[in-house]
Short mmCIF file of C-alpha atoms in Angstrom, two decimals:
data_model
loop_
_atom_site.label_atom_id
_atom_site.label_comp_id
_atom_site.label_asym_id
_atom_site.label_seq_id
_atom_site.Cartn_x
_atom_site.Cartn_y
_atom_site.Cartn_z
CA TYR A 64 -107.78 -2.72 -14.55
CA PRO A 65 -108.95 -5.98 -16.21
CA PRO A 66 -111.61 -5.75 -18.96
CA LYS A 67 -115.12 -5.65 -17.53
CA PRO A 68 -117.24 -8.71 -18.39
CA SER A 69 -120.48 -8.10 -20.28
CA LEU A 70 -123.90 -8.25 -18.68
CA ILE A 71 -124.57 -11.50 -20.56
CA TYR A 72 -121.40 -12.98 -19.09
CA GLN A 73 -122.42 -12.03 -15.56
CA ILE A 74 -125.95 -13.43 -15.97
CA VAL A 75 -124.70 -16.73 -17.40
CA SER A 76 -122.02 -16.99 -14.71
CA TYR A 77 -124.04 -16.21 -11.59
CA LEU A 78 -127.45 -17.65 -12.54
CA PHE A 79 -126.46 -20.74 -14.50
CA VAL A 80 -122.86 -21.93 -14.51
CA SER A 81 -121.96 -21.22 -10.90
CA PRO A 82 -124.98 -23.02 -9.33
CA PHE A 83 -124.64 -25.85 -11.87
CA PHE A 84 -120.96 -26.34 -11.00
CA ARG A 85 -121.09 -25.72 -7.26
CA ILE A 86 -124.30 -27.59 -6.41
CA LEU A 87 -124.82 -30.40 -8.93
CA PHE A 88 -121.14 -31.30 -9.29
CA LYS A 89 -120.03 -30.25 -5.81
CA GLY A 90 -117.51 -28.09 -7.65
CA ARG A 91 -114.49 -26.73 -5.83
CA THR A 92 -111.42 -24.81 -6.93
CA PHE A 93 -107.98 -25.13 -5.39
CA GLY A 94 -105.20 -22.60 -5.94
CA ASN A 95 -107.20 -19.43 -6.63
CA GLU A 96 -104.34 -17.51 -5.05
CA ASN A 97 -102.22 -18.47 -8.09
CA VAL A 98 -104.44 -16.56 -10.53
CA PRO A 99 -103.07 -13.13 -11.55
CA LEU A 100 -106.11 -10.85 -11.38
CA VAL A 101 -104.83 -8.25 -13.84
CA GLY A 102 -102.89 -8.32 -17.08
CA PRO A 103 -102.86 -10.77 -20.00
CA LEU A 104 -103.00 -14.43 -19.06
CA VAL A 105 -103.11 -17.67 -21.08
CA VAL A 106 -105.17 -20.19 -19.09
CA VAL A 107 -104.15 -23.72 -20.17
CA ALA A 108 -106.14 -26.83 -19.28
CA ASN A 109 -106.85 -30.45 -20.13
CA HIS A 110 -110.07 -31.17 -22.01
CA GLY A 111 -112.31 -34.07 -21.01
CA SER A 112 -115.83 -32.97 -21.96
CA HIS A 113 -118.13 -30.23 -23.27
CA LEU A 114 -118.52 -29.08 -19.65
CA ASP A 115 -114.99 -27.68 -19.59
CA PRO A 116 -115.39 -24.31 -21.37
CA PRO A 117 -118.23 -22.96 -19.20
CA ILE A 118 -116.67 -24.29 -15.99
CA LEU A 119 -113.21 -22.94 -16.74
CA GLY A 120 -114.64 -19.70 -18.10
CA HIS A 121 -116.67 -18.95 -14.98
CA ALA A 122 -115.07 -20.77 -12.01
CA LEU A 123 -111.83 -18.78 -11.91
CA PRO A 124 -111.68 -15.44 -10.07
CA ARG A 125 -111.56 -13.57 -13.41
CA PRO A 126 -113.35 -13.96 -16.77
CA VAL A 127 -111.76 -16.22 -19.35
CA ALA A 128 -112.41 -15.87 -23.10
CA PHE A 129 -112.33 -18.94 -25.35
CA MET A 130 -112.04 -19.94 -28.95
CA ALA A 131 -115.22 -21.75 -30.04
CA LYS A 132 -116.26 -23.59 -33.19
CA ALA A 133 -117.39 -21.10 -35.84
CA GLU A 134 -120.57 -23.14 -36.42
CA LEU A 135 -121.80 -22.41 -32.89
CA PHE A 136 -122.02 -18.70 -33.61
CA LYS A 137 -124.63 -19.37 -36.32
CA ILE A 138 -127.07 -20.96 -33.85
CA PRO A 139 -129.77 -18.47 -32.77
CA LEU A 140 -129.48 -17.31 -29.17
CA LEU A 141 -126.49 -19.59 -28.43
CA GLY A 142 -124.28 -17.52 -30.71
CA THR A 143 -125.31 -14.34 -28.92
CA ILE A 144 -124.70 -15.88 -25.51
CA ILE A 145 -121.25 -17.31 -26.22
CA ARG A 146 -120.15 -14.11 -27.95
CA GLY A 147 -121.35 -12.15 -24.91
CA CYS A 148 -119.27 -14.50 -22.76
CA GLY A 149 -116.13 -13.45 -24.62
CA ALA A 150 -115.87 -16.37 -27.06
CA TYR A 151 -114.50 -15.87 -30.57
CA PRO A 152 -114.86 -18.18 -33.59
CA VAL A 153 -112.28 -20.57 -35.00
CA LYS A 154 -112.69 -22.83 -38.04
CA ARG A 155 -112.16 -26.51 -37.31
CA GLY A 156 -109.47 -28.41 -39.17
CA SER A 157 -107.42 -25.38 -40.12
CA THR A 158 -104.98 -22.94 -38.63
CA ASP A 159 -107.34 -20.00 -38.38
CA ARG A 160 -105.10 -16.95 -38.51
CA SER A 161 -107.99 -14.64 -37.64
CA ALA A 162 -108.66 -16.60 -34.42
CA ILE A 163 -104.99 -16.37 -33.46
CA ARG A 164 -105.05 -12.65 -34.24
CA ILE A 165 -108.18 -12.12 -32.13
CA ALA A 166 -106.73 -14.17 -29.26
CA THR A 167 -103.57 -12.06 -29.41
CA GLU A 168 -105.63 -8.85 -29.41
CA ARG A 169 -107.65 -10.05 -26.41
CA LEU A 170 -104.47 -10.80 -24.50
CA LEU A 171 -102.96 -7.42 -25.32
CA GLU A 172 -106.20 -5.83 -24.04
CA GLY A 173 -105.59 -7.57 -20.70
CA TRP A 174 -107.96 -10.53 -21.04
CA ALA A 175 -107.40 -14.03 -19.77
CA THR A 176 -107.69 -16.38 -22.75
CA GLY A 177 -108.38 -20.10 -22.35
CA VAL A 178 -106.66 -22.80 -24.40
CA PHE A 179 -107.12 -26.57 -24.16
CA LEU A 180 -103.66 -28.05 -24.55
CA ASP A 181 -104.71 -31.02 -26.70
CA GLY A 182 -107.04 -28.88 -28.79
CA THR A 183 -109.80 -31.49 -28.57
CA ARG A 184 -111.48 -33.70 -25.96
CA GLN A 185 -109.58 -36.68 -24.55
CA SER A 186 -111.55 -39.72 -23.36
CA ASN A 187 -109.25 -40.23 -20.35
CA GLY A 188 -109.35 -36.53 -19.42
CA ARG A 189 -105.55 -36.19 -19.49
CA VAL A 190 -103.16 -34.18 -21.63
CA ASN A 191 -101.99 -36.74 -24.18
CA ASN A 192 -100.92 -34.96 -27.38
CA PRO A 193 -100.26 -31.33 -26.46
CA LEU A 194 -100.17 -28.65 -29.14
CA ALA A 195 -97.94 -25.58 -29.07
CA GLY A 196 -100.73 -23.01 -29.55
CA ALA A 197 -100.82 -21.84 -25.93
CA ALA A 198 -97.04 -21.42 -25.80
CA LEU A 199 -97.11 -19.52 -29.11
CA LEU A 200 -99.76 -17.10 -27.82
CA ALA A 201 -97.68 -16.48 -24.71
CA ALA A 202 -94.54 -15.95 -26.77
CA ARG A 203 -96.35 -13.46 -29.03
CA THR A 204 -97.74 -11.40 -26.17
CA GLY A 205 -95.42 -11.97 -23.21
CA ALA A 206 -98.37 -13.29 -21.19
CA PRO A 207 -97.73 -15.87 -18.44
CA LEU A 208 -99.29 -19.31 -18.75
CA LEU A 209 -101.58 -20.62 -16.00
CA PRO A 210 -101.85 -24.45 -15.84
CA VAL A 211 -105.27 -25.70 -14.70
CA ALA A 212 -106.39 -29.31 -14.16
CA ILE A 213 -110.10 -30.05 -14.59
CA VAL A 214 -110.63 -33.20 -12.55
CA ASN A 215 -113.42 -35.67 -13.45
CA SER A 216 -115.23 -33.78 -16.22
CA HIS A 217 -114.53 -36.70 -18.59
CA ARG A 218 -116.45 -38.93 -16.18
CA ALA A 219 -119.31 -36.47 -15.75
CA LEU A 220 -120.05 -36.27 -19.48
CA LYS A 221 -118.41 -38.94 -21.63
CA SER A 222 -117.66 -38.29 -25.27
CA GLY A 223 -120.66 -39.17 -27.43
CA SER A 224 -123.04 -39.29 -24.47
CA ILE A 225 -125.88 -36.89 -23.60
CA TRP A 226 -126.27 -38.23 -20.04
CA LEU A 227 -124.66 -36.46 -17.12
CA ARG A 228 -123.15 -38.22 -14.13
CA PHE A 229 -123.06 -35.98 -11.10
CA VAL A 230 -119.57 -36.83 -9.92
CA PRO A 231 -117.51 -34.17 -8.11
CA ILE A 232 -115.63 -31.89 -10.52
CA HIS A 233 -112.66 -30.00 -9.10
CA LEU A 234 -110.34 -27.40 -10.56
CA ARG A 235 -106.72 -27.36 -9.46
CA ILE A 236 -104.80 -24.22 -10.39
CA GLY A 237 -101.02 -24.27 -10.57
CA LYS A 238 -98.49 -21.48 -10.34
CA PRO A 239 -98.02 -19.35 -13.49
CA ILE A 240 -95.30 -20.34 -15.93
CA PRO A 241 -93.29 -17.64 -17.76
CA PRO A 242 -93.80 -17.35 -21.53
CA PRO A 243 -91.25 -19.06 -23.80
CA LYS A 244 -88.01 -17.15 -24.35
CA SER A 245 -88.65 -17.12 -28.10
CA ARG A 246 -90.94 -18.49 -30.80
CA SER A 247 -88.42 -21.16 -31.77
CA LYS A 248 -89.72 -24.73 -32.01
CA ALA A 249 -87.41 -25.81 -29.20
CA ASP A 250 -88.64 -23.14 -26.77
CA LEU A 251 -92.31 -23.71 -27.67
CA LYS A 252 -91.89 -27.48 -27.25
CA SER A 253 -90.13 -27.12 -23.90
CA THR A 254 -92.87 -24.87 -22.48
CA THR A 255 -95.63 -27.09 -23.87
CA GLU A 256 -94.10 -30.21 -22.29
CA LEU A 257 -93.79 -28.39 -18.97
CA LEU A 258 -97.48 -27.47 -19.11
CA GLN A 259 -98.39 -31.08 -19.89
CA THR A 260 -96.36 -32.35 -16.94
CA ARG A 261 -97.79 -29.80 -14.49
CA ILE A 262 -101.40 -30.41 -15.53
CA ASN A 263 -101.16 -34.21 -15.46
CA LEU A 264 -99.50 -34.10 -12.03
CA MET A 265 -102.38 -31.97 -10.71
CA LEU A 266 -104.87 -34.39 -12.27
CA ASP A 267 -103.21 -37.29 -10.46
CA GLN A 268 -103.34 -35.39 -7.16
CA GLY A 269 -106.96 -34.41 -7.72
CA LEU A 270 -108.02 -37.99 -8.41
CA LEU A 271 -106.26 -39.17 -5.25
CA ASP A 272 -107.98 -36.49 -3.18
CA SER A 273 -111.43 -37.33 -4.58
CA ARG A 274 -111.26 -40.98 -3.53
#
């Protein structure tokens, strides 16, 4: 059985994120049948805005844990909420071995763990400079990788802006990709490039469908 989400997670999901996503942004998900409901899973997505972690963490048919900036955990109440939602801290600007260790432990416990392929927000919402972290986690744990395209979040909340635009935000979920055959640079690069291609193709399709 998959790990049971905390009470905080359920409250945040059903009372806040879900109505926010479904009503204000006319949120829809496509491809839910591609999501393995049990076992470790690395959920890999593009990153267009600060809206992405809560949407991706709560719009899939299973909970998704995320790395989050260590500074956020020091903020009263917010730190408690994001920790209750399965987030774990990572230090910016460094390869945080403890975060990688925690992510690996979560996967081995059967969690779905979310990774943004570029590592940081992209103003055009696409995957531009993918990092190998997701592929490495999959190689370490044997977990499949699930490509997800978050369509339009970069338009809903632009980088540096505090104003929301209520444009439709859709999630397109692709078929799982097997983990790399090894931790070699060549295998990690090949899997990472495949994820980039799959996600950007789904973004293109999503933008066409939203016109």
